[in-house]
PDB file of C-alpha atoms in Angstrom:
ATOM      1  CA  UNK B   1     -13.844 -73.065 -16.569  1.00 90.00           C
ATOM      2  CA  UNK B   2     -13.380 -73.220 -20.307  1.00 89.00           C
ATOM      3  CA  UNK B   3     -16.133 -75.770 -20.933  1.00 90.00           C
ATOM      4  CA  UNK B   4     -18.600 -75.495 -23.796  1.00 88.00           C
ATOM      5  CA  UNK B   5     -21.226 -73.717 -21.639  1.00 87.00           C
ATOM      6  CA  UNK B   6     -18.691 -70.952 -20.882  1.00 88.00           C
ATOM      7  CA  UNK B   7     -18.140 -70.122 -24.496  1.00 87.00           C
ATOM      8  CA  UNK B   8     -18.979 -66.538 -25.556  1.00 87.00           C
ATOM      9  CA  UNK B   9     -20.039 -63.864 -23.064  1.00 85.00           C
ATOM     10  CA  UNK B  10     -19.369 -65.937 -19.841  1.00 87.00           C
ATOM     11  CA  UNK B  11     -15.895 -66.859 -20.950  1.00 87.00           C
ATOM     12  CA  UNK B  12     -15.075 -63.288 -21.812  1.00 87.00           C
ATOM     13  CA  UNK B  13     -16.271 -62.044 -18.482  1.00 87.00           C
ATOM     14  CA  UNK B  14     -14.316 -64.887 -16.677  1.00 89.00           C
ATOM     15  CA  UNK B  15     -11.086 -63.943 -18.526  1.00 88.00           C
ATOM     16  CA  UNK B  16     -11.648 -60.246 -17.665  1.00 88.00           C
ATOM     17  CA  UNK B  17     -12.119 -61.091 -14.088  1.00 87.00           C
ATOM     18  CA  UNK B  18      -9.025 -63.356 -14.014  1.00 90.00           C
ATOM     19  CA  UNK B  19      -6.927 -60.624 -15.748  1.00 91.00           C
ATOM     20  CA  UNK B  20      -7.994 -58.032 -13.138  1.00 88.00           C
ATOM     21  CA  UNK B  21      -7.350 -60.387 -10.240  1.00 88.00           C
ATOM     22  CA  UNK B  22      -3.962 -61.486 -11.634  1.00 90.00           C
ATOM     23  CA  UNK B  23      -2.968 -57.834 -12.141  1.00 91.00           C
ATOM     24  CA  UNK B  24      -3.898 -57.052  -8.604  1.00 89.00           C
ATOM     25  CA  UNK B  25      -1.813 -60.039  -7.395  1.00 88.00           C
ATOM     26  CA  UNK B  26       1.160 -58.935  -9.440  1.00 90.00           C
ATOM     27  CA  UNK B  27       0.930 -55.447  -7.857  1.00 91.00           C
ATOM     28  CA  UNK B  28       1.119 -57.225  -4.564  1.00 89.00           C
ATOM     29  CA  UNK B  29       4.151 -59.260  -5.712  1.00 89.00           C
ATOM     30  CA  UNK B  30       2.099 -62.495  -5.365  1.00 86.00           C
ATOM     31  CA  UNK B  31       2.225 -65.355  -7.917  1.00 84.00           C
ATOM     32  CA  UNK B  32      -0.793 -66.784  -9.610  1.00 90.00           C
ATOM     33  CA  UNK B  33      -1.474 -70.099 -11.467  1.00 92.00           C
ATOM     34  CA  UNK B  34      -4.147 -70.441 -14.027  1.00 92.00           C
ATOM     35  CA  UNK B  35      -5.519 -73.965 -14.455  1.00 93.00           C
ATOM     36  CA  UNK B  36      -7.991 -74.157 -17.358  1.00 92.00           C
ATOM     37  CA  UNK B  37     -10.520 -76.991 -17.010  1.00 92.00           C
ATOM     38  CA  UNK B  38     -13.484 -78.543 -18.605  1.00 91.00           C
ATOM     39  CA  UNK B  39     -13.954 -82.400 -18.425  1.00 90.00           C
ATOM     40  CA  UNK B  40     -10.261 -82.491 -17.234  1.00 91.00           C
ATOM     41  CA  UNK B  41      -7.763 -80.036 -15.842  1.00 93.00           C
ATOM     42  CA  UNK B  42      -5.214 -78.536 -18.261  1.00 90.00           C
ATOM     43  CA  UNK B  43      -1.600 -77.604 -17.691  1.00 90.00           C
ATOM     44  CA  UNK B  44      -1.028 -74.883 -15.088  1.00 91.00           C
ATOM     45  CA  UNK B  45       0.238 -71.588 -16.319  1.00 91.00           C
ATOM     46  CA  UNK B  46       2.239 -69.765 -13.777  1.00 92.00           C
ATOM     47  CA  UNK B  47       1.957 -65.955 -13.781  1.00 92.00           C
ATOM     48  CA  UNK B  48       4.549 -63.847 -12.159  1.00 91.00           C
ATOM     49  CA  UNK B  49       4.849 -60.943 -14.599  1.00 92.00           C
ATOM     50  CA  UNK B  50       2.790 -59.165 -17.216  1.00 89.00           C
ATOM     51  CA  UNK B  51       4.545 -61.273 -19.937  1.00 92.00           C
ATOM     52  CA  UNK B  52       3.560 -64.570 -18.278  1.00 90.00           C
ATOM     53  CA  UNK B  53       0.054 -63.218 -17.809  1.00 90.00           C
ATOM     54  CA  UNK B  54      -0.279 -62.524 -21.548  1.00 90.00           C
ATOM     55  CA  UNK B  55       1.043 -65.917 -22.381  1.00 89.00           C
ATOM     56  CA  UNK B  56      -1.406 -67.606 -20.043  1.00 88.00           C
ATOM     57  CA  UNK B  57      -4.310 -65.741 -21.567  1.00 87.00           C
ATOM     58  CA  UNK B  58      -3.166 -66.573 -25.104  1.00 86.00           C
ATOM     59  CA  UNK B  59      -3.181 -70.295 -24.342  1.00 75.00           C
ATOM     60  CA  UNK B  60      -5.280 -72.594 -26.344  1.00 71.00           C
ATOM     61  CA  UNK B  61      -6.905 -75.041 -23.964  1.00 74.00           C
ATOM     62  CA  UNK B  62      -7.987 -78.427 -25.199  1.00 79.00           C
ATOM     63  CA  UNK B  63      -9.426 -79.867 -21.991  1.00 84.00           C
ATOM     64  CA  UNK B  64     -12.687 -81.391 -23.140  1.00 81.00           C
ATOM     65  CA  UNK B  65     -16.319 -80.295 -23.205  1.00 81.00           C
ATOM     66  CA  UNK B  66     -17.870 -81.160 -19.844  1.00 86.00           C
ATOM     67  CA  UNK B  67     -17.271 -79.529 -16.488  1.00 88.00           C
ATOM     68  CA  UNK B  68     -15.371 -81.586 -13.832  1.00 91.00           C
ATOM     69  CA  UNK B  69     -14.817 -79.438 -10.684  1.00 93.00           C
ATOM     70  CA  UNK B  70     -12.945 -82.288  -8.985  1.00 95.00           C
ATOM     71  CA  UNK B  71     -10.360 -82.504 -11.867  1.00 94.00           C
ATOM     72  CA  UNK B  72      -9.730 -78.761 -11.620  1.00 94.00           C
ATOM     73  CA  UNK B  73      -9.642 -78.663  -7.755  1.00 96.00           C
ATOM     74  CA  UNK B  74      -7.351 -81.670  -7.639  1.00 96.00           C
ATOM     75  CA  UNK B  75      -4.831 -79.930  -9.843  1.00 95.00           C
ATOM     76  CA  UNK B  76      -5.134 -76.624  -7.827  1.00 95.00           C
ATOM     77  CA  UNK B  77      -4.650 -78.613  -4.653  1.00 94.00           C
ATOM     78  CA  UNK B  78      -1.408 -79.962  -5.921  1.00 94.00           C
ATOM     79  CA  UNK B  79      -0.256 -76.398  -6.621  1.00 93.00           C
ATOM     80  CA  UNK B  80      -1.083 -75.102  -3.088  1.00 91.00           C
ATOM     81  CA  UNK B  81       0.761 -78.100  -1.620  1.00 91.00           C
ATOM     82  CA  UNK B  82       3.777 -77.474  -3.838  1.00 91.00           C
ATOM     83  CA  UNK B  83       4.846 -74.322  -5.678  1.00 88.00           C
ATOM     84  CA  UNK B  84       2.343 -71.872  -4.167  1.00 89.00           C
ATOM     85  CA  UNK B  85       1.928 -73.007  -0.547  1.00 86.00           C
ATOM     86  CA  UNK B  86      -1.016 -71.423   1.324  1.00 79.00           C
ATOM     87  CA  UNK B  87      -2.314 -69.675  -1.788  1.00 87.00           C
ATOM     88  CA  UNK B  88      -6.077 -69.493  -2.074  1.00 89.00           C
ATOM     89  CA  UNK B  89      -7.913 -71.363  -4.859  1.00 92.00           C
ATOM     90  CA  UNK B  90     -10.385 -69.306  -6.944  1.00 92.00           C
ATOM     91  CA  UNK B  91     -12.840 -71.290  -9.061  1.00 92.00           C
ATOM     92  CA  UNK B  92     -14.350 -69.221 -11.800  1.00 92.00           C
ATOM     93  CA  UNK B  93     -17.262 -71.046 -13.440  1.00 91.00           C
ATOM     94  CA  UNK B  94     -20.808 -70.915 -14.626  1.00 89.00           C
ATOM     95  CA  UNK B  95     -21.541 -73.499 -11.942  1.00 85.00           C
ATOM     96  CA  UNK B  96     -22.502 -76.449 -14.135  1.00 86.00           C
ATOM     97  CA  UNK B  97     -20.250 -79.025 -12.476  1.00 87.00           C
ATOM     98  CA  UNK B  98     -20.325 -81.539  -9.605  1.00 86.00           C
ATOM     99  CA  UNK B  99     -18.547 -82.019  -6.253  1.00 91.00           C
ATOM    100  CA  UNK B 100     -19.246 -85.318  -4.556  1.00 93.00           C
ATOM    101  CA  UNK B 101     -19.891 -85.320  -0.815  1.00 93.00           C
ATOM    102  CA  UNK B 102     -16.785 -87.334  -0.250  1.00 95.00           C
ATOM    103  CA  UNK B 103     -14.633 -84.882  -2.247  1.00 95.00           C
ATOM    104  CA  UNK B 104     -16.037 -81.920  -0.347  1.00 95.00           C
ATOM    105  CA  UNK B 105     -15.320 -83.604   2.984  1.00 95.00           C
ATOM    106  CA  UNK B 106     -11.687 -84.243   1.976  1.00 95.00           C
ATOM    107  CA  UNK B 107     -11.322 -80.710   0.579  1.00 95.00           C
ATOM    108  CA  UNK B 108     -12.790 -79.084   3.790  1.00 95.00           C
ATOM    109  CA  UNK B 109     -10.349 -81.171   5.952  1.00 96.00           C
ATOM    110  CA  UNK B 110      -7.305 -80.361   3.780  1.00 95.00           C
ATOM    111  CA  UNK B 111      -8.160 -76.638   3.748  1.00 94.00           C
ATOM    112  CA  UNK B 112      -8.137 -76.554   7.496  1.00 94.00           C
ATOM    113  CA  UNK B 113      -4.996 -78.621   7.773  1.00 93.00           C
ATOM    114  CA  UNK B 114      -2.914 -76.639   5.146  1.00 92.00           C
ATOM    115  CA  UNK B 115      -4.392 -73.177   5.651  1.00 91.00           C
ATOM    116  CA  UNK B 116      -5.694 -72.272   2.229  1.00 91.00           C
ATOM    117  CA  UNK B 117      -9.111 -71.049   1.194  1.00 91.00           C
ATOM    118  CA  UNK B 118     -11.511 -71.784  -1.669  1.00 92.00           C
ATOM    119  CA  UNK B 119     -13.386 -69.024  -3.244  1.00 90.00           C
ATOM    120  CA  UNK B 120     -15.998 -69.482  -5.943  1.00 89.00           C
ATOM    121  CA  UNK B 121     -17.054 -66.890  -8.564  1.00 88.00           C
ATOM    122  CA  UNK B 122     -20.141 -67.886 -10.590  1.00 87.00           C
ATOM    123  CA  UNK B 123     -20.397 -66.171 -14.010  1.00 88.00           C
ATOM    124  CA  UNK B 124     -23.860 -66.038 -15.514  1.00 80.00           C
ATOM    125  CA  UNK B 125     -24.915 -69.436 -14.075  1.00 75.00           C
ATOM    126  CA  UNK B 126     -26.152 -70.773 -10.773  1.00 73.00           C
ATOM    127  CA  UNK B 127     -24.594 -72.482  -7.769  1.00 73.00           C
ATOM    128  CA  UNK B 128     -25.902 -75.733  -6.413  1.00 76.00           C
ATOM    129  CA  UNK B 129     -26.547 -75.456  -2.741  1.00 77.00           C
ATOM    130  CA  UNK B 130     -25.278 -78.995  -2.318  1.00 78.00           C
ATOM    131  CA  UNK B 131     -21.616 -77.930  -2.818  1.00 81.00           C
ATOM    132  CA  UNK B 132     -21.580 -74.451  -1.471  1.00 82.00           C
ATOM    133  CA  UNK B 133     -20.383 -75.671   1.927  1.00 86.00           C
ATOM    134  CA  UNK B 134     -16.968 -76.567   0.355  1.00 91.00           C
ATOM    135  CA  UNK B 135     -16.337 -72.903  -0.370  1.00 90.00           C
ATOM    136  CA  UNK B 136     -15.142 -70.339   2.117  1.00 89.00           C
ATOM    137  CA  UNK B 137     -16.852 -67.580   0.071  1.00 86.00           C
ATOM    138  CA  UNK B 138     -18.690 -67.436  -3.223  1.00 82.00           C
ATOM    139  CA  UNK B 139     -20.510 -64.827  -5.307  1.00 80.00           C
ATOM    140  CA  UNK B 140     -22.358 -64.535  -8.620  1.00 77.00           C
ATOM    141  CA  UNK B 141     -21.465 -61.911 -11.243  1.00 78.00           C
ATOM    142  CA  UNK B 142     -22.904 -60.860 -14.538  1.00 66.00           C
ATOM    143  CA  UNK B 143     -26.531 -61.817 -13.641  1.00 59.00           C
ATOM    144  CA  UNK B 144     -29.534 -59.491 -13.393  1.00 52.00           C
ATOM    145  CA  UNK B 145     -28.607 -56.156 -11.926  1.00 53.00           C
ATOM    146  CA  UNK B 146     -24.993 -56.116 -13.185  1.00 52.00           C
ATOM    147  CA  UNK B 147     -24.063 -53.698 -15.925  1.00 51.00           C
ATOM    148  CA  UNK B 148     -21.855 -55.450 -18.395  1.00 50.00           C
ATOM    149  CA  UNK B 149     -21.354 -52.228 -20.439  1.00 50.00           C
ATOM    150  CA  UNK B 150     -18.393 -51.434 -18.148  1.00 53.00           C
ATOM    151  CA  UNK B 151     -16.313 -53.589 -15.858  1.00 56.00           C
ATOM    152  CA  UNK B 152     -16.936 -51.229 -12.976  1.00 57.00           C
ATOM    153  CA  UNK B 153     -18.393 -54.008 -10.873  1.00 52.00           C
ATOM    154  CA  UNK B 154     -15.281 -56.014 -11.523  1.00 55.00           C
ATOM    155  CA  UNK B 155     -12.888 -53.274 -10.369  1.00 59.00           C
ATOM    156  CA  UNK B 156     -14.718 -53.020  -7.031  1.00 56.00           C
ATOM    157  CA  UNK B 157     -14.669 -56.839  -6.627  1.00 56.00           C
ATOM    158  CA  UNK B 158     -11.070 -57.530  -7.571  1.00 57.00           C
ATOM    159  CA  UNK B 159      -9.163 -55.894  -4.602  1.00 56.00           C
ATOM    160  CA  UNK B 160     -11.413 -57.780  -2.140  1.00 52.00           C
ATOM    161  CA  UNK B 161     -10.609 -61.203  -3.597  1.00 53.00           C
ATOM    162  CA  UNK B 162      -6.805 -61.044  -3.926  1.00 47.00           C
TER     163      UNK B 162
END
């Protein structure tokens, strides 16, 4: 999520989280795709080495200002149906987006049929209970109780998500 509400501290934490997860995936010889999104989904950046990770992180994303979960998830769904079959989808966001009931139903059915999972990580925001059912797992980070002076919490979380 690179929407306006993620600018600053939340975006920094989200990029650090993505970096740690991508590095863990590379150690496990797994590929990763980064799909930046806001009001629309951006071009997917495929990560299969440290070099491609750095290029993905240096991308300049012009994908609008709002937050459209459905646009991002539609692009991610294309990826798990194509180049990265059975990969899980990880949505890193501050939670200020929407998922319609119909979209959630389609997503839940497709996940079961194609064998992929959907994990949500909320950074400094809040989840709406109305769309939690679409996720197989979700958590909130960088809220009260988390020390942001170090990324110790991230190092503990990363191996369990990849």
